[in-house]
mmCIF file with all atom_site columns, C-alpha atoms in Angstrom:
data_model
loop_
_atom_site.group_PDB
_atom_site.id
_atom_site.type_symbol
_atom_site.label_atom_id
_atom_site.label_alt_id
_atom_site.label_comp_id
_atom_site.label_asym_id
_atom_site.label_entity_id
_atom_site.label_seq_id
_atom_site.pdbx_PDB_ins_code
_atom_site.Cartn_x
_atom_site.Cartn_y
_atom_site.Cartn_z
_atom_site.occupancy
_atom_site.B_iso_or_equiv
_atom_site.pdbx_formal_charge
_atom_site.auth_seq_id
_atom_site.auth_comp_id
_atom_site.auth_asym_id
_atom_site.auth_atom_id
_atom_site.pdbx_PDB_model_num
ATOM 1  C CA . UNK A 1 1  ? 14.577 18.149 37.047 1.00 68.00 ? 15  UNK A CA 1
ATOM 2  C CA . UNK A 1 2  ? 12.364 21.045 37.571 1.00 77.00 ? 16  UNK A CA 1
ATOM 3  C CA . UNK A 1 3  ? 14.688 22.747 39.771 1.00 78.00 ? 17  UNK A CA 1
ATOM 4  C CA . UNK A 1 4  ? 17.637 22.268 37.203 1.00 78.00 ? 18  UNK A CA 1
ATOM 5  C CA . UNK A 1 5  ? 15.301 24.202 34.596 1.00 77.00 ? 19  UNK A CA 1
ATOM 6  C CA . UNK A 1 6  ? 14.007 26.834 37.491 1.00 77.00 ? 20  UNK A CA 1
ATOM 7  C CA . UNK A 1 7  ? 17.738 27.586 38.058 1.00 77.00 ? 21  UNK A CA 1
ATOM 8  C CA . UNK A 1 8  ? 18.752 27.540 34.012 1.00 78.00 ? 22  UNK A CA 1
ATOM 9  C CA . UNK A 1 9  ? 15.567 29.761 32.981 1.00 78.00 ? 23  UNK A CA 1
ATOM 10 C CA . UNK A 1 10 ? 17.006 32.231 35.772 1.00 77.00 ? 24  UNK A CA 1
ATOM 11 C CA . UNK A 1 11 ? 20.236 32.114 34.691 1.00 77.00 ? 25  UNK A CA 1
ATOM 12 C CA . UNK A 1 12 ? 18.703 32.670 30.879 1.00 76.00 ? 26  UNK A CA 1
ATOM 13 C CA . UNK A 1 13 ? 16.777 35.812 32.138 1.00 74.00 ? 27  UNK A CA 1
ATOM 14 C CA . UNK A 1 14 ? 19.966 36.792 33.367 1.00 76.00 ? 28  UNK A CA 1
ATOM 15 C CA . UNK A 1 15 ? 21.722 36.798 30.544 1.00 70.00 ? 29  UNK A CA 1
ATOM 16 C CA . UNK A 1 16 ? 19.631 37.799 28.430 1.00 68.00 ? 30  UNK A CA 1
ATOM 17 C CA . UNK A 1 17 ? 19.373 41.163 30.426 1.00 68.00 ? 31  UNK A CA 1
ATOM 18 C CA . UNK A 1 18 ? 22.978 41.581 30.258 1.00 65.00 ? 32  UNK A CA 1
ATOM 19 C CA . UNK A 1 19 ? 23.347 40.983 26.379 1.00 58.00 ? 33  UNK A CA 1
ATOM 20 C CA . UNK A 1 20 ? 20.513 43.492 26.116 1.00 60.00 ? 34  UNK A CA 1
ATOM 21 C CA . UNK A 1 21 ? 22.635 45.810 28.408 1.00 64.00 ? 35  UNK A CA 1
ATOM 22 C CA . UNK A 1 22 ? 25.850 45.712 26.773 1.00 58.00 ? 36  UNK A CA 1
ATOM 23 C CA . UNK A 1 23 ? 23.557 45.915 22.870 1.00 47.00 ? 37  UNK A CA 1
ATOM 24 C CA . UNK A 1 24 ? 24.177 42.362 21.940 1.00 45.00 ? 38  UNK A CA 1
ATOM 25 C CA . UNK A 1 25 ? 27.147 41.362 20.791 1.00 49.00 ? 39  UNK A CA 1
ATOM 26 C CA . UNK A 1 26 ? 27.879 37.979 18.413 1.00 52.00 ? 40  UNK A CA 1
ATOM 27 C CA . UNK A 1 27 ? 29.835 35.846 20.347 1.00 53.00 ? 41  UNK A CA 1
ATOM 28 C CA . UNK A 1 28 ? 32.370 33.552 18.325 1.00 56.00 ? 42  UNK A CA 1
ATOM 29 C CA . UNK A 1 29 ? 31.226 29.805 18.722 1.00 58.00 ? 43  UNK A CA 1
ATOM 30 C CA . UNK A 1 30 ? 34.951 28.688 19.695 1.00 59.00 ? 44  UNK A CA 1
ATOM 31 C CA . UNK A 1 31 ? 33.542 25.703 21.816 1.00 57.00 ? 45  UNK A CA 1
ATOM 32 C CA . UNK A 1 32 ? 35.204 22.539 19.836 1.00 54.00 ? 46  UNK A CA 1
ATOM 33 C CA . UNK A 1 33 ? 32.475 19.856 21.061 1.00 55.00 ? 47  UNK A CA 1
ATOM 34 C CA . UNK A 1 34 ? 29.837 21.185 18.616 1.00 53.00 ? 48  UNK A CA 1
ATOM 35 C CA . UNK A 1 35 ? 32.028 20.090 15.728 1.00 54.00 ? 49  UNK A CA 1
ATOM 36 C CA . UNK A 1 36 ? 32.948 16.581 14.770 1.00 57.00 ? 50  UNK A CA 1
ATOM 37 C CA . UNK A 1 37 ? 36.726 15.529 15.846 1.00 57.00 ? 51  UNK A CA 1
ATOM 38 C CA . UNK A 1 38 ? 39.010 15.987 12.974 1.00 53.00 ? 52  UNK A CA 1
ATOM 39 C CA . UNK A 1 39 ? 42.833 15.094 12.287 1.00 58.00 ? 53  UNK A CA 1
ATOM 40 C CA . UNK A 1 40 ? 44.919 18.204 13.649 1.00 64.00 ? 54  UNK A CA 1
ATOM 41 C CA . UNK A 1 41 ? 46.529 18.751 9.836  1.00 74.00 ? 55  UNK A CA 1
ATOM 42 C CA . UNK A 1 42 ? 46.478 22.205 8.526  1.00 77.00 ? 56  UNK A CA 1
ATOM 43 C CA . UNK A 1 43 ? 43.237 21.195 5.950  1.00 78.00 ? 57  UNK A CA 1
ATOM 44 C CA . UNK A 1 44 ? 41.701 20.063 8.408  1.00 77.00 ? 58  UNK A CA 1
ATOM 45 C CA . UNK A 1 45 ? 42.028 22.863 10.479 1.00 78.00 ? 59  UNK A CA 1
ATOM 46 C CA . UNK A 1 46 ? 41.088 25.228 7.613  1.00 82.00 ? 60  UNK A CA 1
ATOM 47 C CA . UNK A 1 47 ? 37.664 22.975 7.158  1.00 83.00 ? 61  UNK A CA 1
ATOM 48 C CA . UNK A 1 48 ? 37.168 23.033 11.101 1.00 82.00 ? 62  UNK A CA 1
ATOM 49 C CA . UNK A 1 49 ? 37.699 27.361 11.166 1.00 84.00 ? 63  UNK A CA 1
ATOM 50 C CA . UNK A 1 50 ? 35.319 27.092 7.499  1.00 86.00 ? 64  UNK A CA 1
ATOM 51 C CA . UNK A 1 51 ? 32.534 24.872 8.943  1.00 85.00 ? 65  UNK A CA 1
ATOM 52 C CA . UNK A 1 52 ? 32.586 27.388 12.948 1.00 84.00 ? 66  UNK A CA 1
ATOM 53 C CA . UNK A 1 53 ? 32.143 30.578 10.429 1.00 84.00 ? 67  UNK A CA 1
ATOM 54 C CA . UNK A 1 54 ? 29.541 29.037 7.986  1.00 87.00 ? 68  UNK A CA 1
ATOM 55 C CA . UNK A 1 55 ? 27.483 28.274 11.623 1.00 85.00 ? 69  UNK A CA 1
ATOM 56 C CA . UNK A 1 56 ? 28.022 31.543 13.082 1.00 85.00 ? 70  UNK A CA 1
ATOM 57 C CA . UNK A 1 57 ? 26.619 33.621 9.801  1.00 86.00 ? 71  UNK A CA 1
ATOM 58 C CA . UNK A 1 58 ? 23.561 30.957 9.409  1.00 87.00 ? 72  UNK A CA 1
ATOM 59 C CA . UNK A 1 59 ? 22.869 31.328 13.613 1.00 85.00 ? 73  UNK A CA 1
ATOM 60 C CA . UNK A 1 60 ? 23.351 35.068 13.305 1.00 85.00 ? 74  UNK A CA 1
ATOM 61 C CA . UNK A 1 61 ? 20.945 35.581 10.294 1.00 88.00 ? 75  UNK A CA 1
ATOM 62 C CA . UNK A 1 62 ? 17.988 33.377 12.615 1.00 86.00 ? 76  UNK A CA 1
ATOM 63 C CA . UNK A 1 63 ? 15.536 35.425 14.785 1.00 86.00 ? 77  UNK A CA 1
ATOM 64 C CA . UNK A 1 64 ? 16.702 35.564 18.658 1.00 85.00 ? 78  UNK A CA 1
ATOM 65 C CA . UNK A 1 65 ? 14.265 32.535 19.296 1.00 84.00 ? 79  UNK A CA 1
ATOM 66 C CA . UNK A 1 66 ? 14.779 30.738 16.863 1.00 85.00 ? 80  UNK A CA 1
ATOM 67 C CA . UNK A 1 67 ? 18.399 30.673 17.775 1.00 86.00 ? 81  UNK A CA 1
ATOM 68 C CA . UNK A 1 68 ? 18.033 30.299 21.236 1.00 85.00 ? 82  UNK A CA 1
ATOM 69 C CA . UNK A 1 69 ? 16.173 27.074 20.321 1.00 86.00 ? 83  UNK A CA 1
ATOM 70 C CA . UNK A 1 70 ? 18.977 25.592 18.455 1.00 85.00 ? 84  UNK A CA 1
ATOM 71 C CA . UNK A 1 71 ? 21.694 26.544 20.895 1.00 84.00 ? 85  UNK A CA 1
ATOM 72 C CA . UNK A 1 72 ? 19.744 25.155 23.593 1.00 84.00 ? 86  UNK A CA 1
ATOM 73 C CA . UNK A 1 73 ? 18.808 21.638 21.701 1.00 85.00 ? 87  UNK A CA 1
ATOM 74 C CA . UNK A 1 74 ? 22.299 21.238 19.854 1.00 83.00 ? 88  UNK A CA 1
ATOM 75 C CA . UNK A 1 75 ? 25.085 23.178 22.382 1.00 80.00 ? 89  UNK A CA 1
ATOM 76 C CA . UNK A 1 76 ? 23.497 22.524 25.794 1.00 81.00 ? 90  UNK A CA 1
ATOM 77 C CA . UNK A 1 77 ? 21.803 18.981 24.839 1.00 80.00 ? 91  UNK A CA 1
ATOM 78 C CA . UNK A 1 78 ? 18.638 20.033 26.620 1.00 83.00 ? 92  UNK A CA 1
ATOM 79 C CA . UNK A 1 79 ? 15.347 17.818 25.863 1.00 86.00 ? 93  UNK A CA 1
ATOM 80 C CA . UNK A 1 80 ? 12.075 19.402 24.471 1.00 89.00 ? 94  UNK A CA 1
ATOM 81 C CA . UNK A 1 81 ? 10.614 19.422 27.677 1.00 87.00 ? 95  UNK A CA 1
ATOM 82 C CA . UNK A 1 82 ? 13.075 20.935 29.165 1.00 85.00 ? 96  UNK A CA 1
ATOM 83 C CA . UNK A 1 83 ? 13.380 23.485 26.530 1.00 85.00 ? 97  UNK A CA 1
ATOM 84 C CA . UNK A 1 84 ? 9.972  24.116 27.069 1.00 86.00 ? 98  UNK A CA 1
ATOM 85 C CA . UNK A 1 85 ? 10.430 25.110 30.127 1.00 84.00 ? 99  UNK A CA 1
ATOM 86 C CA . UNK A 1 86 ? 13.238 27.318 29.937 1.00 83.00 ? 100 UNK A CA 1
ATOM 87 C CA . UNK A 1 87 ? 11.921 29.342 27.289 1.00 85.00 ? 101 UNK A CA 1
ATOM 88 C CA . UNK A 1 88 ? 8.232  29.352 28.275 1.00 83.00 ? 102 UNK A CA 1
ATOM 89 C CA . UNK A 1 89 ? 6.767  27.654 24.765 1.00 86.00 ? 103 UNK A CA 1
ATOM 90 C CA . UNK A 1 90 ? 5.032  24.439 24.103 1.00 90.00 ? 104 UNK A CA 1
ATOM 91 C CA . UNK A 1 91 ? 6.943  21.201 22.733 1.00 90.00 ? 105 UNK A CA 1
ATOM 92 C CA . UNK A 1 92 ? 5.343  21.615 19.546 1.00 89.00 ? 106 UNK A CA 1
ATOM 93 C CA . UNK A 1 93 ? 6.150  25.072 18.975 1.00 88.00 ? 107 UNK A CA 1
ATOM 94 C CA . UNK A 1 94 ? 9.929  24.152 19.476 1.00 84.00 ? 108 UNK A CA 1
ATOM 95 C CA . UNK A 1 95 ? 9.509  21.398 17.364 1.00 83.00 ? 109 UNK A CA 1
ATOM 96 C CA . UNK A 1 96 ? 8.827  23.143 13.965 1.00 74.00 ? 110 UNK A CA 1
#
């Protein structure tokens, strides 16, 4: 709904002006529904810690939009259109 995205791109903005405050810090993807479930054995655990640490250094090497983008598609599940919105780009451009 517009309203939704009104009250996410604030909250965004918001953020964002903290991060900037505080000199951005990397924050440790420890959320466990962006990776596939997995058996709770120690190899799989290993795999699970391998495969959070390989995303991390690939998101962390991305320019701030670019990253943004794929957090917001692939963590929050938001649609292009919506994504448009928040960030203030076309659906193409968030596309490529």
């Amino acid at each position: 709904s517009k309203f939704g995205t009104w009250v996410f791109r604030i909250l965004r903005n918001r953020c964002l002006d903290y991060l900037k405050e505080r000199r951005r810090q990397d924050l440790p993807l420890d959320d466990h529904r962006a990776f596939p479930a997995v058996e709770a054995g120690p190899e799989s655990e290993l795999e699970r810690r391998s495969l959070r640490d390989a995303l991390e250094r690939a998101l962390a090497k991305l320019p701030d939009a670019q990253r943004e983008a794929f957090l917001l598609k692939h963590v929050q599940e938001l649609s292009y259109e919506e994504m448009a919105e928040v960030v203030d780009a076309s659906v193409s451009a968030l596309r490529m």
